[in-house]
Short mmCIF file of C-alpha atoms and ligand atoms in Angstrom, two decimals:
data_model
loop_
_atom_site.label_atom_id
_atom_site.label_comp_id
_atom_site.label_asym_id
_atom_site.label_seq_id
_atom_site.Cartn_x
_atom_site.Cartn_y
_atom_site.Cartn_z
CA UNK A 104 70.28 89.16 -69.53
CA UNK A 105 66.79 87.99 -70.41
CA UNK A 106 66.19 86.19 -73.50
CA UNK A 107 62.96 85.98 -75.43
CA UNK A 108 62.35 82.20 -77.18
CA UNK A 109 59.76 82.48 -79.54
CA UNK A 110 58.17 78.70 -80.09
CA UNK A 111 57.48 78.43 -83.76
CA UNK A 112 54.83 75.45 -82.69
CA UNK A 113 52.54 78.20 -83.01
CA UNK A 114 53.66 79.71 -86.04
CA UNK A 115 52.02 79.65 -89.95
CA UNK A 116 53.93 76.38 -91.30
CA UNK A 117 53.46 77.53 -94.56
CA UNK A 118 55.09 80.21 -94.57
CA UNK A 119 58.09 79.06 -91.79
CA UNK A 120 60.85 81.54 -92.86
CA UNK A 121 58.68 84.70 -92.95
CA UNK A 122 57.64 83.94 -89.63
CA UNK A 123 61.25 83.48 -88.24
CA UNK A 124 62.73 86.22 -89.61
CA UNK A 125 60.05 88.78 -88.48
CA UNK A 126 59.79 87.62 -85.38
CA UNK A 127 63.14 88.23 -85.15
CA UNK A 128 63.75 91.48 -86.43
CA UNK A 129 61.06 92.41 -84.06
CA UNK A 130 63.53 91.84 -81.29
CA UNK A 131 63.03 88.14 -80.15
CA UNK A 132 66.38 86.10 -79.37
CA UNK A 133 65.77 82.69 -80.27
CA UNK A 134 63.76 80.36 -82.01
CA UNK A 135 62.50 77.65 -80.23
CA UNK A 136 61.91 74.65 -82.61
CA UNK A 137 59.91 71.77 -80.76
CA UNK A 138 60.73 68.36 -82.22
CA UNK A 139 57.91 65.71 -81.24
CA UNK A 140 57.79 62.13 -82.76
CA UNK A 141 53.89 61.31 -81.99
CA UNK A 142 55.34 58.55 -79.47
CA UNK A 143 57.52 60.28 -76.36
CA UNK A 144 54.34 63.04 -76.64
CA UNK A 145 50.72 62.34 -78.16
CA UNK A 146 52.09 65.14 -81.48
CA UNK A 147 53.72 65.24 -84.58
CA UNK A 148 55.88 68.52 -85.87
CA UNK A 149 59.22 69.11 -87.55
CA UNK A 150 62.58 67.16 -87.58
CA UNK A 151 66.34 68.37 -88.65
CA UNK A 152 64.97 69.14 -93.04
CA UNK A 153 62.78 71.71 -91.23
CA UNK A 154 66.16 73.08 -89.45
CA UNK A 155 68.38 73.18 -92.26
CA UNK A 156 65.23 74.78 -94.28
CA UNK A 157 65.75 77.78 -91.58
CA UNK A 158 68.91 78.09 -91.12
CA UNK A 159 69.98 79.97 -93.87
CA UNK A 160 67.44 82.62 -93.13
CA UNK A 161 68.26 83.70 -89.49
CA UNK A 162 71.62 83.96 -87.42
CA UNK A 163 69.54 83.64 -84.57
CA UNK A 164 70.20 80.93 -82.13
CA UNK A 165 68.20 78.05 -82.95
CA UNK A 166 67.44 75.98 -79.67
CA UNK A 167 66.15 72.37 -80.56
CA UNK A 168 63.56 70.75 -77.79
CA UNK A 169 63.56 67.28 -78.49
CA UNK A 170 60.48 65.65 -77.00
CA UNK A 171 61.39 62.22 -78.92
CA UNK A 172 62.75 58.51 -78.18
CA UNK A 173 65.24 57.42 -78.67
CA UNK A 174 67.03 60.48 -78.44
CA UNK A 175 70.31 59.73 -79.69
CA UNK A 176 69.97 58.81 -83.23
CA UNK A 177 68.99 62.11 -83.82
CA UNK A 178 71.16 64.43 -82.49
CA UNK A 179 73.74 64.07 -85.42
CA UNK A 180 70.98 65.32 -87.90
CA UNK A 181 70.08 68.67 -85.86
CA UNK A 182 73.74 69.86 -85.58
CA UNK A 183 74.39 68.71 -89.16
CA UNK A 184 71.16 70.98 -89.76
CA UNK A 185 72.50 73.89 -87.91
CA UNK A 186 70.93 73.71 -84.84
CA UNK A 187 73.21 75.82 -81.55
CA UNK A 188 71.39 74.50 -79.14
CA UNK A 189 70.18 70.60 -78.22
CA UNK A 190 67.24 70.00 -75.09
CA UNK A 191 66.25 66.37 -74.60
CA UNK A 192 63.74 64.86 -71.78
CA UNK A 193 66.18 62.08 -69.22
CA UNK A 194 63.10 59.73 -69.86
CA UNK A 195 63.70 59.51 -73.12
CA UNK A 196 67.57 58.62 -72.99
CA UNK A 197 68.75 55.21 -71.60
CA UNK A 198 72.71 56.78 -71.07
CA UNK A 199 72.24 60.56 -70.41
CA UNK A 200 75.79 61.74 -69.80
CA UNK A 201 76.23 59.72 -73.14
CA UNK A 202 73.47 61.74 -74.95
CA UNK A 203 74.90 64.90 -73.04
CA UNK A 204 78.45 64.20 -74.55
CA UNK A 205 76.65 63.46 -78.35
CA UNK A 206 75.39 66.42 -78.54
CA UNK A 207 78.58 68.45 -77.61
CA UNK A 208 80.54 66.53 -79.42
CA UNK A 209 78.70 67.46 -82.62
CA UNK A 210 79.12 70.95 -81.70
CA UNK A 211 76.34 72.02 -80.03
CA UNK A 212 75.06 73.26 -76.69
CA UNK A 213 73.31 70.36 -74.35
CA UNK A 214 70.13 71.34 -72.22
CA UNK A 215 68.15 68.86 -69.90
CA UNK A 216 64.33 69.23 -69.95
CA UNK A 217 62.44 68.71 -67.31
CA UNK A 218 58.65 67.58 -67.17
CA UNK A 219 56.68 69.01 -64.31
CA UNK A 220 56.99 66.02 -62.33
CA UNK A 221 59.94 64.72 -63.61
CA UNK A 222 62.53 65.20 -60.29
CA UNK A 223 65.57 67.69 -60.45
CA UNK A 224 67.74 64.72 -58.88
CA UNK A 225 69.01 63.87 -62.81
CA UNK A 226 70.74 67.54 -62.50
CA UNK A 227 73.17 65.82 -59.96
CA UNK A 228 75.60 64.94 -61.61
CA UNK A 229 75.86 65.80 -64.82
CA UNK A 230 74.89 69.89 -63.87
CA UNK A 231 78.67 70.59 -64.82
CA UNK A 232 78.57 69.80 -68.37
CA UNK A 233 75.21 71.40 -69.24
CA UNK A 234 74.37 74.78 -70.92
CA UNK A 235 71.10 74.53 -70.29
CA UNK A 236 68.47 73.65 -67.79
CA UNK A 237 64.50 73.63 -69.52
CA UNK A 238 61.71 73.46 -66.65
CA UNK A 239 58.31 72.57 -68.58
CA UNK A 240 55.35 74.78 -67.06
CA UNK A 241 53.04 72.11 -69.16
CA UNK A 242 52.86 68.86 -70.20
CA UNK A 243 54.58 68.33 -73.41
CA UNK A 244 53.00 68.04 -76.70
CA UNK A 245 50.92 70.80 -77.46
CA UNK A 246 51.11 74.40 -77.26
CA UNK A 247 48.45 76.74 -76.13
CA UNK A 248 48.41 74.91 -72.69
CA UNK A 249 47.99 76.85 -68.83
CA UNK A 250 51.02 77.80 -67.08
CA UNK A 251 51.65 74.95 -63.83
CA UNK A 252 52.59 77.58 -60.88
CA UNK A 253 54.61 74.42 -59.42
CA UNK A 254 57.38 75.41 -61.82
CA UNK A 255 58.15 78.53 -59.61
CA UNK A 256 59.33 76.67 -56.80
CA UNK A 257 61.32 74.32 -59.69
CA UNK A 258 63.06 77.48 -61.05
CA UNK A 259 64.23 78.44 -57.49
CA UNK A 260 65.47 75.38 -57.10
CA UNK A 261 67.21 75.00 -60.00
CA UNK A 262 68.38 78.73 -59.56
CA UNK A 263 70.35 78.23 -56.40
CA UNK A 264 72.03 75.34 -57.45
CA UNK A 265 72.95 76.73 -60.73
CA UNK A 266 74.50 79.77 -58.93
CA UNK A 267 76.35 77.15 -56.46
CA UNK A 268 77.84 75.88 -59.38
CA UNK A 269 79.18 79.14 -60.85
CA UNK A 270 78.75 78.04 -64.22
CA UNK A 271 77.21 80.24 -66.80
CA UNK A 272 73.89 77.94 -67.68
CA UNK A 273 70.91 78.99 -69.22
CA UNK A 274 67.24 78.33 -67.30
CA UNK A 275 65.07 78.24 -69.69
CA UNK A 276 61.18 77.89 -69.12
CA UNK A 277 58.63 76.21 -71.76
CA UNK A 278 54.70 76.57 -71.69
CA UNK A 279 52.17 78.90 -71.22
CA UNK A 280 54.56 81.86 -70.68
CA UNK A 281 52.38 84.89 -71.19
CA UNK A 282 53.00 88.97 -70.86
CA UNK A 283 51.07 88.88 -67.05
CA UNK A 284 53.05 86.15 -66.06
CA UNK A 285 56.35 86.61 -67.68
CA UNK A 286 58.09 88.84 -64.68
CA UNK A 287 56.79 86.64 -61.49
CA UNK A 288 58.46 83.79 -63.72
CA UNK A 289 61.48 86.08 -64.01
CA UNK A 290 61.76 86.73 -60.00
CA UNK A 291 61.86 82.58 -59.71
CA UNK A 292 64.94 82.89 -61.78
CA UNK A 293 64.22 82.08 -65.11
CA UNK A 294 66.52 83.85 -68.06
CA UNK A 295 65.59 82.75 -70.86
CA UNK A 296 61.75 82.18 -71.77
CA UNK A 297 60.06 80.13 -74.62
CA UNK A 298 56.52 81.63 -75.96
CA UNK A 299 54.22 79.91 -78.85
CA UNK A 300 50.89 80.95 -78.74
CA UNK A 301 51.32 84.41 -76.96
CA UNK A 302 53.85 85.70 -79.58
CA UNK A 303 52.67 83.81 -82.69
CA UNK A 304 48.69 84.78 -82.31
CA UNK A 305 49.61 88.13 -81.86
CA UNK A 306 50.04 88.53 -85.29
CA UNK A 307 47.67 87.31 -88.16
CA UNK A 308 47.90 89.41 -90.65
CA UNK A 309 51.07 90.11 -93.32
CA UNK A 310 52.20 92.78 -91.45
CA UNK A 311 56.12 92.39 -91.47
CA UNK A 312 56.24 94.32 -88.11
CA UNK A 313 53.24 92.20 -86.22
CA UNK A 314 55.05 90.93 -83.64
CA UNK A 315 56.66 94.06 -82.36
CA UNK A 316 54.17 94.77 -79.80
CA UNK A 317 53.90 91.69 -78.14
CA UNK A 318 57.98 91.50 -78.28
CA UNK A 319 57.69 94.98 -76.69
CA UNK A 320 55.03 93.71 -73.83
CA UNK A 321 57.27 91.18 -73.24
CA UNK A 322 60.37 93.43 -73.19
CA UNK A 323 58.12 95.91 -70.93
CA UNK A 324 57.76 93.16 -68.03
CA UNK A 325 60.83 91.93 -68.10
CA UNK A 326 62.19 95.31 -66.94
CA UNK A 327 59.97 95.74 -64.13
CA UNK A 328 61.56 92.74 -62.40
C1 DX5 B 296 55.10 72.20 -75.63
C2 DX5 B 296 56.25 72.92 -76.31
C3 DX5 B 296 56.26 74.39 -76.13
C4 DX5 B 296 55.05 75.09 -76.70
C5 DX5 B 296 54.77 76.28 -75.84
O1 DX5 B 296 55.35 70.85 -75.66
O2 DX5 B 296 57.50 72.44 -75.81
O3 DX5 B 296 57.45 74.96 -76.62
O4 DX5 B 296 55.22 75.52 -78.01
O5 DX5 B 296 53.60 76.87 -76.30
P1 DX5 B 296 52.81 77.94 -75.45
O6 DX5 B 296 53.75 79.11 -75.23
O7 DX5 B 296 51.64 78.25 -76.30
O8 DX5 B 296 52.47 77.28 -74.14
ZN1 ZN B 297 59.41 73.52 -76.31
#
């Protein structure tokens, strides 16, 4: 099953809720809030009031990306704020099975991102007790970036040894996901694919059903693969 991540990076902050809400009911799975603390990456964004803001307006999954340092401190304010799903970067945790256990023992689901040239060896032992694996097809921070074709061969990796380990774990892929690239990233084994600028420029105007066609593009290219 493929799921579509919509990255609300590139969405109209002032008007947050709208923009979650129609992107869902336009057939999206899952928001994709990216947390960054203008020191782990050169940005600023949204912390855990921004999550509880949206929470009340969408059952959708929301899947936190944590591009901060320290990591841990934080973790009890996103699943106190409703978040289902908790991604942090193994750079920017000093105890990472410890940071892995936090975050399930608030509640949550645990994900490990991984930079483009950050190495898949911190999947080896701690693969087990994750729901999620992110591979970053840019370099955090900013959205609107180019696609890195190195993170094909990283999703194949991380494919075969998620299917080795017979658990059901998400593969999620982050940055410059577009429609004509979407089912080649598919093929490497992604499932589950975040999208800010493609989704969110699609749609300018107060049109409630803007995002449908790029949701359906999306939708269409997936089910070639
Ligand atoms: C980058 C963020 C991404 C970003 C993707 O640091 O983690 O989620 O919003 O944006 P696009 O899809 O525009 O590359
Ligand atoms: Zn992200």
């Amino acid at each position: 099953m493929y799921r579509l991540a919509p990255s609300i990076l590139s969405a109209n902050f002032a008007k947050l809720g709208q923009e979650v809400t129609d992107v869902i009911d336009s057939g999206a799975d899952i928001i994709h809030f990216d947390v960054m603390d203008n020191h782990y990456v050169p940005n600023l964004t949204i912390g855990p009031l921004v999550c509880e803001a949206l929470r009340p307006v969408t059952d959708a999954i929301i899947d936190v990306h944590l591009m901060v340092q320290p990591v841990d401190r934080i973790i009890p304010d996103f699943a106190k704020a409703g978040a289902n799903i908790i991604s942090f970067h193994p750079e920017a945790s000093n105890h990472i099975d410890r940071t892995i256990g936090l975050i399930k023992e608030q509640g949550c689901k645990a994900g490990l991102v991984f930079n483009p040239a950050t190495p898949l060896h911190y999947l080896d032992h701690v693969l087990d007790k994750l729901d999620l694996v992110l591979i970053m097809s840019v370099n955090p921070g900013f959205g609107g970036q180019t696609f890195i074709p190195e993170a094909l061969n990283k999703l194949r990796a991380v494919r075969k040894r998620i299917d080795a380990s017979g658990k059901d774990i998400m593969l999620e892929i982050d940055g410059g996901v577009k429609v004509d690239n979407i089912a080649e990233i598919a093929r490497a084994g992604a499932d589950t694919f975040v999208a800010g600028s493609a989704v969110y420029q699609a749609g300018k105007d107060a049109d409630p059903h803007r995002y449908d066609s790029i949701v359906a593009a999306f939708r269409a290219e997936l089910a070639k693969v």
